[in-house]
Coordinates of C-alpha atoms and ligand atoms in Angstrom, one line a residue:
Chain A
M1 CA -47.1 -7.2 -3.8
L2 CA -49.2 -10.3 -4.5
D3 CA -52.9 -10.4 -3.5
R4 CA -52.7 -14.1 -2.8
P5 CA -49.9 -16.6 -3.0
L6 CA -49.5 -18.2 -6.4
A7 CA -50.0 -21.9 -6.7
P8 CA -46.8 -23.8 -6.9
P9 CA -45.8 -24.8 -10.5
P10 CA -46.6 -28.3 -11.6
V11 CA -44.1 -31.0 -10.9
E12 CA -43.3 -31.4 -14.7
V13 CA -42.3 -27.7 -14.8
I14 CA -40.1 -28.0 -11.8
V15 CA -38.4 -31.0 -13.3
A16 CA -38.0 -29.4 -16.7
V17 CA -36.5 -26.2 -15.3
T18 CA -34.2 -28.0 -13.0
Q19 CA -33.0 -30.1 -15.9
A20 CA -32.4 -26.9 -17.9
L21 CA -30.2 -25.6 -15.1
H22 CA -28.1 -28.8 -15.2
R23 CA -27.9 -28.8 -19.0
E24 CA -26.8 -25.2 -19.0
A25 CA -24.0 -26.0 -16.5
R26 CA -22.9 -28.9 -18.7
L27 CA -22.8 -26.8 -21.9
L28 CA -20.7 -24.1 -20.2
D29 CA -18.4 -26.7 -18.7
N30 CA -17.9 -28.2 -22.1
E31 CA -17.4 -24.8 -23.7
D32 CA -20.4 -25.2 -25.9
L33 CA -20.9 -21.5 -25.8
D34 CA -23.2 -21.4 -28.8
G35 CA -25.4 -24.1 -27.2
W36 CA -25.5 -21.9 -24.1
L37 CA -26.5 -18.8 -26.0
A38 CA -29.3 -20.7 -27.6
M39 CA -30.8 -21.3 -24.1
L40 CA -31.1 -17.5 -23.5
G41 CA -34.1 -15.4 -24.3
K42 CA -33.7 -12.6 -26.9
D43 CA -34.4 -10.1 -24.1
V44 CA -32.1 -11.8 -21.6
S45 CA -30.7 -9.7 -18.7
Y46 CA -27.6 -11.1 -17.0
R47 CA -26.3 -9.1 -14.0
L48 CA -23.8 -9.3 -11.3
E49 CA -23.5 -6.1 -9.1
L50 CA -20.5 -5.0 -7.1
K51 CA -21.0 -4.6 -3.4
S52 CA -19.0 -3.6 -0.3
R53 CA -18.8 -4.9 3.2
R54 CA -20.7 -2.6 5.5
F55 CA -21.8 -2.5 9.1
R56 CA -25.4 -3.7 9.5
A57 CA -26.3 -0.3 11.1
D58 CA -24.5 1.8 8.5
R59 CA -26.6 4.8 7.5
S60 CA -24.7 6.0 4.5
P61 CA -26.8 6.6 1.3
P62 CA -26.5 4.6 -1.9
L63 CA -23.7 5.7 -4.2
P64 CA -24.7 8.4 -6.7
L65 CA -24.5 6.2 -9.8
G66 CA -25.0 2.9 -8.1
P67 CA -22.5 0.2 -7.1
G68 CA -21.2 -0.7 -10.6
V69 CA -21.2 -4.2 -12.0
I70 CA -19.1 -7.2 -12.9
F71 CA -21.7 -8.3 -15.5
N72 CA -24.5 -6.2 -16.9
E73 CA -25.2 -8.0 -20.2
D74 CA -27.9 -8.3 -22.8
L75 CA -27.8 -10.9 -25.5
G76 CA -25.6 -8.7 -27.7
R77 CA -23.0 -8.2 -25.0
L78 CA -23.0 -11.9 -24.1
K79 CA -22.4 -12.7 -27.7
M80 CA -19.5 -10.2 -27.8
R81 CA -17.9 -12.0 -24.8
V82 CA -18.4 -15.3 -26.4
D83 CA -16.9 -14.0 -29.7
R84 CA -13.8 -12.8 -27.7
L85 CA -13.5 -16.2 -26.1
K86 CA -13.7 -17.9 -29.5
S87 CA -11.3 -15.4 -31.2
G88 CA -8.3 -17.6 -30.5
F89 CA -6.6 -14.5 -28.9
V90 CA -7.5 -15.1 -25.3
W91 CA -4.2 -16.7 -24.1
A92 CA -5.5 -17.2 -20.6
E93 CA -7.9 -19.9 -21.9
D94 CA -5.3 -21.8 -23.9
P95 CA -4.6 -24.5 -22.9
P96 CA -8.2 -24.7 -21.5
N97 CA -8.7 -24.4 -17.8
Y98 CA -10.5 -27.3 -16.0
I99 CA -13.8 -25.9 -15.0
R100 CA -16.8 -27.6 -13.4
R101 CA -20.0 -26.2 -12.2
A102 CA -22.3 -27.7 -9.5
V103 CA -25.8 -26.4 -9.4
S104 CA -27.7 -26.8 -6.2
N105 CA -30.4 -25.5 -3.8
V106 CA -32.9 -25.2 -6.7
E107 CA -36.3 -23.7 -5.9
V108 CA -38.7 -23.2 -8.7
L109 CA -41.5 -20.8 -7.9
A110 CA -44.5 -19.5 -9.8
N111 CA -44.4 -16.1 -11.3
Q112 CA -47.1 -13.7 -12.3
A113 CA -46.7 -14.4 -16.0
D114 CA -48.2 -17.9 -16.7
N115 CA -45.3 -19.0 -19.0
E116 CA -42.6 -17.9 -16.5
V117 CA -41.1 -19.2 -13.3
R118 CA -38.7 -17.7 -10.8
V119 CA -35.8 -19.9 -9.8
H120 CA -33.3 -19.6 -7.0
S121 CA -30.2 -21.7 -7.2
V122 CA -26.6 -21.9 -5.9
L123 CA -23.7 -22.3 -8.3
V124 CA -20.3 -23.6 -7.2
M125 CA -17.6 -23.1 -9.8
H126 CA -14.4 -25.1 -9.6
R127 CA -11.6 -23.7 -11.7
N128 CA -8.3 -25.5 -12.0
R129 CA -6.3 -22.9 -13.8
I130 CA -3.4 -23.0 -16.2
D131 CA -1.1 -22.2 -13.3
G132 CA -2.2 -25.5 -11.6
T133 CA -3.9 -23.8 -8.7
T134 CA -7.6 -24.2 -8.0
R135 CA -10.1 -21.4 -7.3
L136 CA -13.5 -22.1 -6.0
L137 CA -16.2 -19.5 -6.6
T138 CA -19.6 -19.6 -5.1
A139 CA -22.6 -17.5 -6.2
G140 CA -26.3 -17.3 -5.6
R141 CA -28.6 -16.8 -8.5
T142 CA -32.2 -15.6 -9.0
D143 CA -33.5 -16.3 -12.4
R144 CA -36.6 -16.0 -14.5
W145 CA -37.1 -18.8 -17.0
R146 CA -39.7 -18.6 -19.7
S147 CA -41.3 -21.4 -21.6
E148 CA -41.2 -20.8 -25.4
G149 CA -42.5 -23.6 -27.5
S150 CA -40.9 -26.8 -26.3
C151 CA -38.1 -25.3 -24.3
W152 CA -37.3 -23.2 -21.3
L153 CA -35.2 -20.1 -22.0
L154 CA -33.4 -17.9 -19.4
A155 CA -35.0 -14.5 -19.3
S156 CA -33.0 -12.9 -16.5
R157 CA -30.4 -13.8 -14.0
D158 CA -29.3 -11.8 -11.0
I159 CA -26.1 -13.2 -9.6
V160 CA -24.7 -12.5 -6.1
L161 CA -21.0 -13.4 -5.7
D162 CA -19.8 -14.6 -2.3
H163 CA -16.3 -13.0 -2.5
S164 CA -15.4 -9.5 -1.3
V165 CA -12.0 -9.8 -3.1
M166 CA -12.1 -11.7 -6.4
P167 CA -9.8 -14.7 -5.7
D168 CA -8.9 -15.2 -9.4
S169 CA -7.1 -13.2 -12.1
N170 CA -10.0 -13.3 -14.5
L171 CA -13.6 -14.1 -14.9
N172 CA -13.6 -15.6 -18.4
A173 CA -16.5 -17.8 -17.3
F174 CA -20.2 -17.5 -16.9
F175 CA -22.2 -18.2 -13.7
Chain B
M1 CA 22.1 -4.3 1.3
N2 CA 22.8 -1.0 -0.5
D3 CA 25.7 -2.5 -2.6
N4 CA 23.3 -5.2 -3.5
I5 CA 20.5 -2.8 -4.6
A6 CA 23.0 -0.9 -6.8
D7 CA 23.5 -4.2 -8.7
L8 CA 19.8 -5.1 -9.0
V9 CA 18.8 -2.4 -11.5
D10 CA 20.7 -0.7 -14.3
S11 CA 18.6 2.0 -15.8
R12 CA 21.1 2.9 -18.4
T13 CA 20.8 -0.6 -20.0
G14 CA 17.3 -1.3 -18.8
R15 CA 18.3 -4.3 -16.8
Q16 CA 16.5 -5.6 -13.7
S17 CA 17.5 -8.6 -11.6
R18 CA 14.6 -11.0 -11.3
S19 CA 15.1 -11.2 -7.6
I20 CA 13.4 -7.9 -7.1
Y21 CA 10.1 -9.7 -7.9
A22 CA 10.3 -12.5 -5.4
S23 CA 12.8 -11.8 -2.6
E24 CA 11.4 -11.5 0.9
D25 CA 14.3 -9.3 2.0
I26 CA 13.9 -6.9 -0.8
Y27 CA 10.2 -6.7 -0.1
R28 CA 10.7 -5.9 3.6
Q29 CA 13.0 -3.1 2.5
E30 CA 10.4 -1.8 0.1
L31 CA 7.8 -1.6 2.8
E32 CA 10.2 0.6 4.8
R33 CA 11.8 2.7 2.0
I34 CA 9.0 3.0 -0.5
F35 CA 5.7 2.4 1.2
G36 CA 6.9 3.8 4.5
R37 CA 8.3 6.9 2.8
C38 CA 6.4 7.9 -0.3
W39 CA 3.1 9.8 -0.5
L40 CA 0.5 7.1 -1.0
F41 CA -3.0 7.5 -2.4
L42 CA -5.7 7.1 0.3
V43 CA -9.1 8.2 -1.0
H44 CA -10.8 10.6 -3.4
T45 CA -12.7 13.3 -1.6
S46 CA -15.8 12.2 -3.5
Q47 CA -15.7 8.9 -1.6
I48 CA -16.2 10.4 1.8
P49 CA -18.3 13.5 1.2
K50 CA -19.9 14.0 4.6
P51 CA -18.7 14.3 8.2
G52 CA -18.3 10.8 9.7
D53 CA -17.8 9.2 6.3
Y54 CA -14.9 6.8 6.4
F55 CA -13.0 4.6 3.9
R56 CA -10.7 1.7 4.8
T57 CA -7.5 1.3 2.8
F58 CA -3.9 0.2 3.1
M59 CA -0.5 1.9 3.1
G60 CA 1.8 -0.9 2.2
E61 CA 0.5 -3.6 4.5
D62 CA -0.7 -1.2 7.1
D63 CA -4.5 -1.1 7.5
V64 CA -5.6 2.5 7.5
I65 CA -8.9 4.2 8.0
V66 CA -9.6 7.6 6.4
I67 CA -12.3 9.8 8.0
R68 CA -14.0 13.0 7.1
Q69 CA -14.1 15.3 10.1
K70 CA -16.8 17.6 11.4
D71 CA -15.0 20.6 10.0
G72 CA -14.7 19.0 6.6
S73 CA -11.0 18.2 6.8
I74 CA -9.8 14.6 6.4
K75 CA -7.8 12.6 8.9
A76 CA -6.3 9.1 8.6
F77 CA -5.3 6.6 11.3
L78 CA -3.9 3.2 11.7
N79 CA -6.9 0.8 11.9
S80 CA -5.5 -0.7 15.0
C81 CA -6.7 -0.4 18.6
T82 CA -4.2 1.2 20.9
H83 CA -5.1 -1.2 23.7
R84 CA -4.1 -4.6 22.4
G85 CA -3.9 -3.9 18.7
N86 CA -7.1 -5.4 17.4
R87 CA -8.5 -4.2 14.1
I88 CA -11.1 -1.5 14.9
C89 CA -13.1 -1.1 11.7
R90 CA -14.0 -4.2 9.8
A91 CA -16.2 -2.5 7.1
D92 CA -15.0 -1.3 3.7
R93 CA -16.6 2.1 4.0
G94 CA -19.6 3.8 5.7
N95 CA -20.5 6.6 8.1
A96 CA -20.0 6.4 11.8
R97 CA -20.2 8.6 14.9
A98 CA -17.6 6.4 16.7
F99 CA -15.5 3.3 16.2
T100 CA -15.8 0.7 19.0
C101 CA -13.2 -2.1 19.3
N102 CA -14.7 -5.6 19.4
Y103 CA -12.2 -6.9 21.9
H104 CA -12.8 -5.0 25.2
G105 CA -15.0 -2.1 24.0
W106 CA -12.7 0.9 23.8
S107 CA -14.3 3.5 21.6
F108 CA -12.7 6.2 19.4
S109 CA -14.3 9.3 18.0
P110 CA -13.8 10.2 14.3
D111 CA -11.0 12.6 15.2
G112 CA -9.1 9.6 16.7
A113 CA -9.5 10.5 20.4
L114 CA -10.1 7.7 22.8
A115 CA -13.6 8.5 23.9
G116 CA -14.7 5.6 26.0
V117 CA -13.1 2.9 28.1
P118 CA -15.4 0.3 29.8
L119 CA -14.7 0.0 33.6
E120 CA -12.4 2.9 33.4
S121 CA -12.8 3.9 37.1
E122 CA -13.4 0.4 38.5
A123 CA -10.6 -1.6 36.8
Y124 CA -8.1 1.2 35.8
F125 CA -8.8 3.0 39.0
G126 CA -9.2 6.2 36.9
E127 CA -5.5 6.1 36.2
L128 CA -5.5 5.7 32.4
D129 CA -4.4 8.8 30.6
R130 CA -6.8 8.6 27.7
T131 CA -4.9 11.4 25.8
K132 CA -2.0 9.0 25.3
F133 CA -4.1 6.3 23.7
G134 CA -5.8 8.0 20.8
L135 CA -5.6 6.3 17.4
I136 CA -2.2 6.6 15.7
P137 CA -2.5 9.2 13.0
V138 CA -0.9 9.0 9.6
T139 CA 2.0 11.4 9.9
K140 CA 1.0 13.6 7.0
V141 CA -2.3 13.8 5.0
A142 CA -2.7 16.2 2.1
E143 CA -4.9 16.7 -0.9
Y144 CA -4.3 17.6 -4.5
K145 CA -7.5 18.5 -6.3
G146 CA -9.6 15.7 -4.9
L147 CA -6.9 13.1 -4.5
V148 CA -6.0 12.5 -0.8
F149 CA -2.6 11.1 0.0
G150 CA -0.9 10.0 3.2
C151 CA 2.7 9.8 4.1
W152 CA 4.5 8.2 7.1
D153 CA 7.7 10.2 6.7
A154 CA 7.8 13.6 8.5
N155 CA 10.8 14.5 6.3
S156 CA 9.2 13.9 3.0
P157 CA 8.8 16.8 0.5
S158 CA 5.3 18.4 0.4
L159 CA 2.8 16.6 -1.7
D160 CA 3.0 19.4 -4.2
D161 CA 6.7 19.0 -4.6
Y162 CA 6.4 15.2 -4.6
L163 CA 4.0 15.3 -7.5
G164 CA 6.2 17.8 -9.3
D165 CA 5.6 18.1 -13.1
A166 CA 3.2 15.1 -13.0
K167 CA 0.7 17.8 -12.0
F168 CA 0.8 19.1 -15.6
F169 CA -0.8 15.8 -16.6
L170 CA -2.9 15.2 -13.5
D171 CA -4.6 18.5 -14.2
V172 CA -5.8 17.2 -17.5
W173 CA -8.1 15.0 -15.5
L174 CA -8.5 16.8 -12.2
D175 CA -8.9 20.3 -13.4
A176 CA -9.8 20.3 -17.0
M177 CA -13.4 21.2 -16.2
P178 CA -14.4 23.5 -13.4
G179 CA -16.4 20.8 -11.5
G180 CA -13.4 18.6 -10.9
S181 CA -13.6 14.8 -10.7
A182 CA -15.1 11.9 -8.8
L183 CA -14.7 8.2 -8.4
L184 CA -17.8 6.0 -9.2
G185 CA -19.1 2.8 -7.9
E186 CA -17.8 0.3 -5.3
T187 CA -14.2 -0.8 -5.1
Q188 CA -13.4 -3.6 -7.6
K189 CA -11.0 -5.8 -5.7
M190 CA -9.0 -8.7 -7.1
V191 CA -6.1 -10.7 -5.6
L192 CA -3.3 -11.4 -8.0
G193 CA -0.2 -13.6 -7.5
T194 CA 2.1 -10.9 -8.8
N195 CA 4.8 -8.7 -7.4
W196 CA 3.4 -5.2 -7.1
K197 CA 6.0 -3.6 -9.5
L198 CA 4.9 -5.7 -12.5
P199 CA 1.4 -4.2 -12.9
V200 CA 2.8 -0.7 -12.3
E201 CA 5.4 -1.3 -15.0
N202 CA 2.7 -2.7 -17.3
V203 CA 0.5 0.4 -17.2
C204 CA 3.2 3.0 -16.8
G205 CA 4.9 2.4 -20.1
D206 CA 4.0 -0.9 -21.8
G207 CA 2.0 0.1 -24.8
Y208 CA 3.9 -2.8 -26.5
H209 CA 1.6 -5.5 -24.9
L210 CA -1.6 -3.9 -26.0
G211 CA -2.0 -5.2 -29.5
W212 CA -0.8 -8.7 -28.5
A213 CA -2.0 -9.5 -25.0
H214 CA -5.3 -7.7 -25.5
A215 CA -5.9 -8.7 -29.2
G216 CA -9.1 -10.5 -28.4
A217 CA -10.5 -7.6 -26.4
M218 CA -9.4 -5.0 -29.0
A219 CA -11.1 -7.0 -31.7
A220 CA -14.3 -7.1 -29.6
V221 CA -14.7 -3.4 -28.7
Q222 CA -12.4 -1.1 -30.5
S223 CA -14.3 1.7 -32.3
M224 CA -11.5 4.2 -33.1
D225 CA -7.8 4.4 -33.8
L226 CA -5.3 4.6 -30.9
T227 CA -1.9 5.6 -32.3
G228 CA -2.1 2.9 -34.9
L229 CA -2.0 0.1 -32.3
S230 CA -3.6 -2.9 -33.9
V231 CA -4.7 -6.5 -33.2
G232 CA -1.7 -8.9 -33.3
N233 CA 0.8 -6.0 -32.8
S234 CA 0.8 -5.5 -36.6
G235 CA 1.2 -1.8 -36.6
V236 CA 2.0 1.3 -34.6
D237 CA 2.3 5.1 -35.2
L238 CA 5.1 6.4 -32.9
D239 CA 4.3 10.0 -33.8
G240 CA 0.8 9.7 -32.3
G241 CA 1.9 9.6 -28.7
L242 CA 4.4 10.3 -26.0
S243 CA 6.2 8.3 -23.3
V244 CA 6.9 10.9 -20.6
A245 CA 9.2 10.3 -17.6
G246 CA 11.8 12.0 -15.5
M247 CA 9.3 13.6 -13.2
N248 CA 10.3 12.4 -9.7
G249 CA 9.5 8.9 -10.6
H250 CA 6.1 9.6 -12.0
M251 CA 5.3 8.6 -15.6
V252 CA 2.8 9.3 -18.3
L253 CA 1.8 7.7 -21.6
S254 CA -0.3 10.1 -23.7
A255 CA -1.8 9.9 -27.1
L256 CA -2.1 13.3 -28.8
D257 CA -5.4 13.2 -30.7
G258 CA -7.8 14.4 -28.1
V259 CA -10.3 11.6 -28.6
S260 CA -8.6 8.1 -28.5
G261 CA -9.3 7.7 -24.8
Y262 CA -12.7 6.5 -25.9
A263 CA -11.4 4.1 -28.6
F264 CA -12.4 1.1 -26.5
Y265 CA -16.0 2.2 -26.1
P266 CA -18.3 0.3 -28.5
D267 CA -20.4 3.5 -28.8
P268 CA -18.3 6.5 -28.0
K269 CA -20.7 9.0 -29.5
P270 CA -22.2 10.6 -26.3
I271 CA -18.7 11.1 -24.9
L272 CA -17.3 12.6 -28.1
E273 CA -20.2 15.0 -28.1
Y274 CA -19.3 16.0 -24.5
L275 CA -15.7 16.5 -25.5
E276 CA -16.5 18.7 -28.4
A277 CA -19.1 20.7 -26.5
N278 CA -16.5 21.5 -23.8
R279 CA -13.3 21.6 -25.8
Q280 CA -13.0 25.4 -25.8
T281 CA -13.5 25.6 -22.0
V282 CA -10.7 23.2 -21.5
I283 CA -8.4 25.0 -23.9
D284 CA -9.2 28.2 -22.0
R285 CA -8.3 26.5 -18.7
L286 CA -5.3 24.4 -19.7
G287 CA -4.0 25.9 -23.0
E288 CA -3.9 24.6 -26.6
V289 CA -1.6 21.6 -26.1
R290 CA -3.4 20.0 -23.2
G291 CA -6.9 21.2 -24.2
R292 CA -6.8 20.1 -27.8
Q293 CA -4.3 17.2 -27.8
V294 CA -4.3 15.5 -24.4
W295 CA -7.8 16.0 -23.0
G296 CA -9.9 13.2 -24.4
A297 CA -6.9 11.2 -25.6
Q298 CA -5.8 8.0 -24.0
V299 CA -3.5 9.0 -21.1
N300 CA -1.9 6.6 -18.6
I301 CA -0.7 8.5 -15.5
T302 CA 1.4 6.7 -12.9
I303 CA 2.1 8.3 -9.5
F304 CA 5.0 6.5 -7.9
P305 CA 4.8 4.0 -6.4
N306 CA 1.3 2.4 -6.8
L307 CA -1.3 4.8 -8.1
Q308 CA -2.5 4.7 -11.7
L309 CA -5.2 6.7 -13.4
L310 CA -6.2 6.4 -17.0
P311 CA -8.2 9.2 -18.4
G312 CA -10.1 7.8 -21.4
L313 CA -10.5 4.3 -20.3
N314 CA -11.4 6.1 -17.1
W315 CA -10.1 3.7 -14.5
F316 CA -8.3 4.6 -11.4
R317 CA -6.3 2.0 -9.5
V318 CA -4.1 1.3 -6.6
Y319 CA -2.0 -1.9 -5.9
H320 CA -1.7 -3.0 -2.3
P321 CA 1.3 -5.3 -1.7
K322 CA 0.6 -8.5 0.2
G323 CA 4.0 -10.0 0.4
P324 CA 6.6 -10.2 -2.4
T325 CA 4.4 -12.3 -4.7
Q326 CA 0.9 -11.1 -4.1
I327 CA -1.2 -7.9 -4.4
E328 CA -4.7 -6.7 -4.0
Q329 CA -5.7 -4.6 -7.0
W330 CA -8.4 -2.0 -6.3
T331 CA -10.1 -0.3 -9.2
W332 CA -12.8 2.4 -9.6
A333 CA -14.3 4.2 -12.5
M334 CA -13.7 7.9 -12.6
A335 CA -15.7 10.8 -14.2
E336 CA -15.7 14.5 -14.5
N337 CA -18.4 16.1 -12.4
D338 CA -19.5 18.3 -15.3
M339 CA -20.3 15.3 -17.4
P340 CA -24.1 14.6 -18.0
E341 CA -25.4 11.8 -15.8
A342 CA -25.9 9.6 -18.9
V343 CA -22.2 10.0 -19.8
K344 CA -21.1 9.2 -16.3
A345 CA -23.3 6.1 -16.3
Q346 CA -21.8 5.0 -19.6
I347 CA -18.3 5.5 -18.2
L348 CA -19.0 3.4 -15.2
E349 CA -20.5 0.7 -17.4
N350 CA -17.6 0.7 -19.9
Q351 CA -14.9 0.7 -17.2
C352 CA -16.6 -2.4 -15.7
L353 CA -16.8 -4.0 -19.2
T354 CA -13.1 -3.3 -20.1
F355 CA -11.1 -3.1 -16.9
G356 CA -13.5 -4.5 -14.3
L357 CA -13.4 -7.8 -12.5
A358 CA -14.8 -9.5 -15.6
G359 CA -13.1 -6.8 -17.8
L360 CA -12.4 -7.8 -21.4
F361 CA -8.9 -6.3 -21.2
D362 CA -8.2 -6.7 -17.5
N363 CA -8.7 -10.4 -17.7
D364 CA -5.8 -10.7 -20.1
D365 CA -3.2 -9.1 -17.9
G366 CA -3.4 -11.1 -14.6
D367 CA -2.0 -14.4 -15.9
N368 CA 1.0 -12.7 -17.6
L369 CA 2.0 -10.7 -14.5
T370 CA 1.5 -13.8 -12.3
A371 CA 3.7 -15.9 -14.5
C372 CA 6.4 -13.3 -14.7
T373 CA 6.5 -13.4 -10.9
E374 CA 6.5 -17.2 -10.7
Q375 CA 9.3 -17.3 -13.2
S376 CA 11.4 -15.2 -10.8
R377 CA 11.2 -17.7 -8.0
G378 CA 13.1 -20.6 -9.3
W379 CA 16.6 -21.3 -8.1
R380 CA 18.0 -20.5 -11.6
T381 CA 15.5 -17.8 -12.7
A382 CA 16.1 -15.9 -9.5
Q383 CA 19.7 -15.4 -10.6
M384 CA 18.7 -14.1 -14.0
D385 CA 18.0 -10.6 -15.4
V386 CA 15.2 -9.2 -17.5
Y387 CA 15.4 -6.1 -19.7
T388 CA 13.3 -3.1 -20.6
N389 CA 15.7 -1.9 -23.3
M390 CA 13.4 -0.9 -26.1
A391 CA 14.3 2.5 -27.6
L392 CA 17.3 3.1 -25.3
G393 CA 18.7 6.6 -25.6
R394 CA 16.0 8.0 -27.8
S395 CA 14.4 10.6 -25.6
G396 CA 14.6 14.3 -25.1
K397 CA 12.6 17.5 -24.8
R398 CA 9.3 18.0 -26.7
E399 CA 7.9 21.5 -27.3
G400 CA 5.1 22.3 -24.9
F401 CA 5.6 19.3 -22.5
P402 CA 7.7 18.8 -19.4
G403 CA 9.7 15.6 -18.8
D404 CA 12.2 13.4 -20.6
I405 CA 10.1 12.2 -23.6
A406 CA 10.3 9.3 -26.0
S407 CA 8.1 9.0 -29.0
G408 CA 5.1 6.8 -29.1
L409 CA 3.2 4.6 -26.7
V410 CA 5.3 1.7 -27.6
S411 CA 8.7 2.2 -25.8
E412 CA 10.3 1.0 -22.6
H413 CA 11.5 4.4 -21.7
N414 CA 9.0 4.9 -18.8
Q415 CA 9.7 1.5 -17.3
R416 CA 13.4 2.4 -17.1
Y417 CA 12.6 5.5 -15.1
F418 CA 10.3 3.6 -12.9
Y419 CA 13.0 1.2 -11.9
R420 CA 15.5 4.0 -11.6
R421 CA 13.2 5.7 -9.0
W422 CA 12.7 2.4 -7.3
Q423 CA 16.5 2.0 -6.9
E424 CA 16.9 5.6 -5.8
H425 CA 14.5 5.1 -2.9
M426 CA 15.8 1.7 -2.0
M427 CA 19.4 3.0 -1.8
A428 CA 18.5 6.0 0.2
E429 CA 18.7 5.9 4.0
T430 CA 16.5 9.0 4.4
W431 CA 14.4 11.3 2.2
A432 CA 17.3 13.7 2.1
E433 CA 19.3 11.2 0.0
V434 CA 16.5 10.8 -2.5
P435 CA 17.1 13.0 -5.6
T436 CA 14.4 15.4 -6.8
Y437 CA 14.2 15.9 -10.6
N438 CA 11.7 17.4 -13.0
I439 CA 13.6 17.1 -16.3
N440 CA 12.8 19.8 -18.9
S441 CA 10.4 21.6 -16.6
L442 CA 8.4 24.2 -18.4
T443 CA 9.3 27.8 -17.6
D444 CA 6.4 30.0 -16.4
E445 CA 6.3 31.6 -19.8
E446 CA 6.3 28.3 -21.7
A447 CA 3.5 27.0 -19.4
E448 CA 1.4 30.0 -20.1
H449 CA 1.7 29.5 -23.9
A450 CA 1.4 25.7 -23.7
Ligands
FES1 S1 -7.9 -4.5 21.9 FE1 -9.3 -3.0 21.5 S2 -10.3 -2.7 23.4 FE2 -8.8 -4.2 23.9
FE2_2 FE1 -2.8 -4.8 -20.2

C-alpha cells in the first residue's frame, strides 16, 4: 500500500491520456488494427477473466486453476488475432459489421512509476451485425498507460464484462 | 403428429425437413420426448467436490439445481419453490447450508427437505404437512466416471445401457489415466440464435466445415497435421480418421494418430511430452487401439442429445434449448487429473483461445448456425428440405472398434444417425418404443485384445 497519496497527474497528462483513449476507440472502429497495435507497449497485457454469478455470502474457495479467460493476450497473441481478422477468411466480418465504441467515465490517476498513469474507463460497444440485429456490450476497464517519447502506450488493460451470458455469437472485436 | 414426424427425416437419403429447425410445435414435442426422456448431463463431479456445493443448470428449459450431499452422493432438484413456484437459487454455483426462497421465506435443506416455513404455527395453524412440500427431485440421477446425468423418465434404461458402446470412447477421456478427469474454469456462456440440433450436428460429424469455415483460425494456430485437413478445404486424408455412429444415438469422430488433438495448440510440446510419458500406462489400461491411436488424437464425442466433449481441443459443452430458434451454449475446459499443473493451465488457456467466448474457432461457427436457422423460418424455406447425404452407404465394421463406421472425419454419416435417433425418439410414445442398438458391438474377447 502507498505511504501517502500520490499527487494527481498534471492536467496536460490527463488530457493526453484521455485523447489516447478516444483515438484508440476510433482506430478500432475504423478497423485500423495496425494503427491500434502501434498504440500498445511491447510488454502489453490484455486480459478479460471469466466470472460467475454468486451469492454475496458464498464461502466456496477459488477454482483450482482460476476462472479462465476470454482474453489473456500479450502483443504476440494480439497480433495473431489481428492477422486472423486480416486473413480474408473470417466470413463473420465480411461484409463488415457496423461497430462503434463510446469511451466514458475516464479517471486518470497517478501511478508509482513516474512515466505511468492508471486509468479507469467505461466502454460501450455498439455492434450492428451482419444479421441486422444490434448487440450492445458494456465493459469496465482498468489500464496502465506509459509515456514513451512523445506518445502514450497501453501497458496493461484489465477488462470486466457486464454480461453473464455473452449476448453475441462472436467477439471478433477488442475492448 | 407421428405421421408428420415420419416425413420430416429420412435417414436413408440423409434428408431433413427445414421445419424441424424452427417449428414451435416440433420444439414442444422435443421438450417432452427428448429432453423429458433422455439422460441429460448435469455436472461433473469435480465441479461440486464438497458437501453443500451446488451447481445450477437446465434440463431442457427446466431450471435445475444439483447439490453434493453430506454423504458424498449427488442429488438434483427443480429450482422452483414448492409454495408459489419462485426460483429458489439465483446464483450459478456455490456452497450453501440451505436455500431460502425470496418470496415468503420458505427454506430447503440441501437434501431437498422443506426445513423452515415462516409463521408456520401462527398462519398455517401448524397444519402444513412439510413432508409433502420438499423440492421436486429429478427422477433419476446417475454417474459415469465423473459425469453426472439426470433423467425425468422412470422407464428409461439405466445410464450404463443408455451410453452403450459410446463408453468405449468416453473411457479414452474419463478412464485413460488412473486419476480420471476434471472440468476447469467458470462456465463460458453464450446465447446463439440457432436451433439446438444444428450445433450438435456440426460437432458430431461435420469435419467438412473445418477447413473452410475455420480457415482463418487454422492458419493462425495450427501446428500439426489433422487427417490432412487444410486451409480452404484443399485436402483431406480419409484413412486418417473414423466417423463412428450406430451407438444408441451417440456419435464419435476420431483421428487415429494419437497426437492430433493438440494440432491447434501453437506450442503443443509440453502436452506431447505428457502423452509420450504416459502412453504405455494408457495402453495397459485401454489396449493398443485406444491407447496408441485414439488417446491424444482429436476425438469428438457426442452423447445424445446435447452433450459434446472433445478430447484434444479439450472442450466440454452442453446446449440448453431456449425455444426453437435459440440456445445457451455452455463450455468448459477439461483436463486429466494426472496432468502436471502447467499442462492443465495450458489446456485451459488454449481452450479459451480456440473455443472460448472470444475463441478463434468458435467465433466462426455461430453466424453459420444462426443463419441456417433463420433460413428455415421463411414461408418458402420452411417447406424445403436440406440434406446430409455425403458418403451414403459407405460404412461398416472396422477391426477393433464398435459402431457403424465410415472412413474419415469428412463424411455426413454421423449426422444421419443423429437425425435417425431424433426421429426414433420423436415418434415413440414411451421409452419402450425407442429402439436400442449398438451396431458391431465388440465381443468380450475382441474388447480384451483391442
Ligand atoms: S414462493 Fe417460495 S416461499 Fe412463497
Ligand atoms: Fe466449427
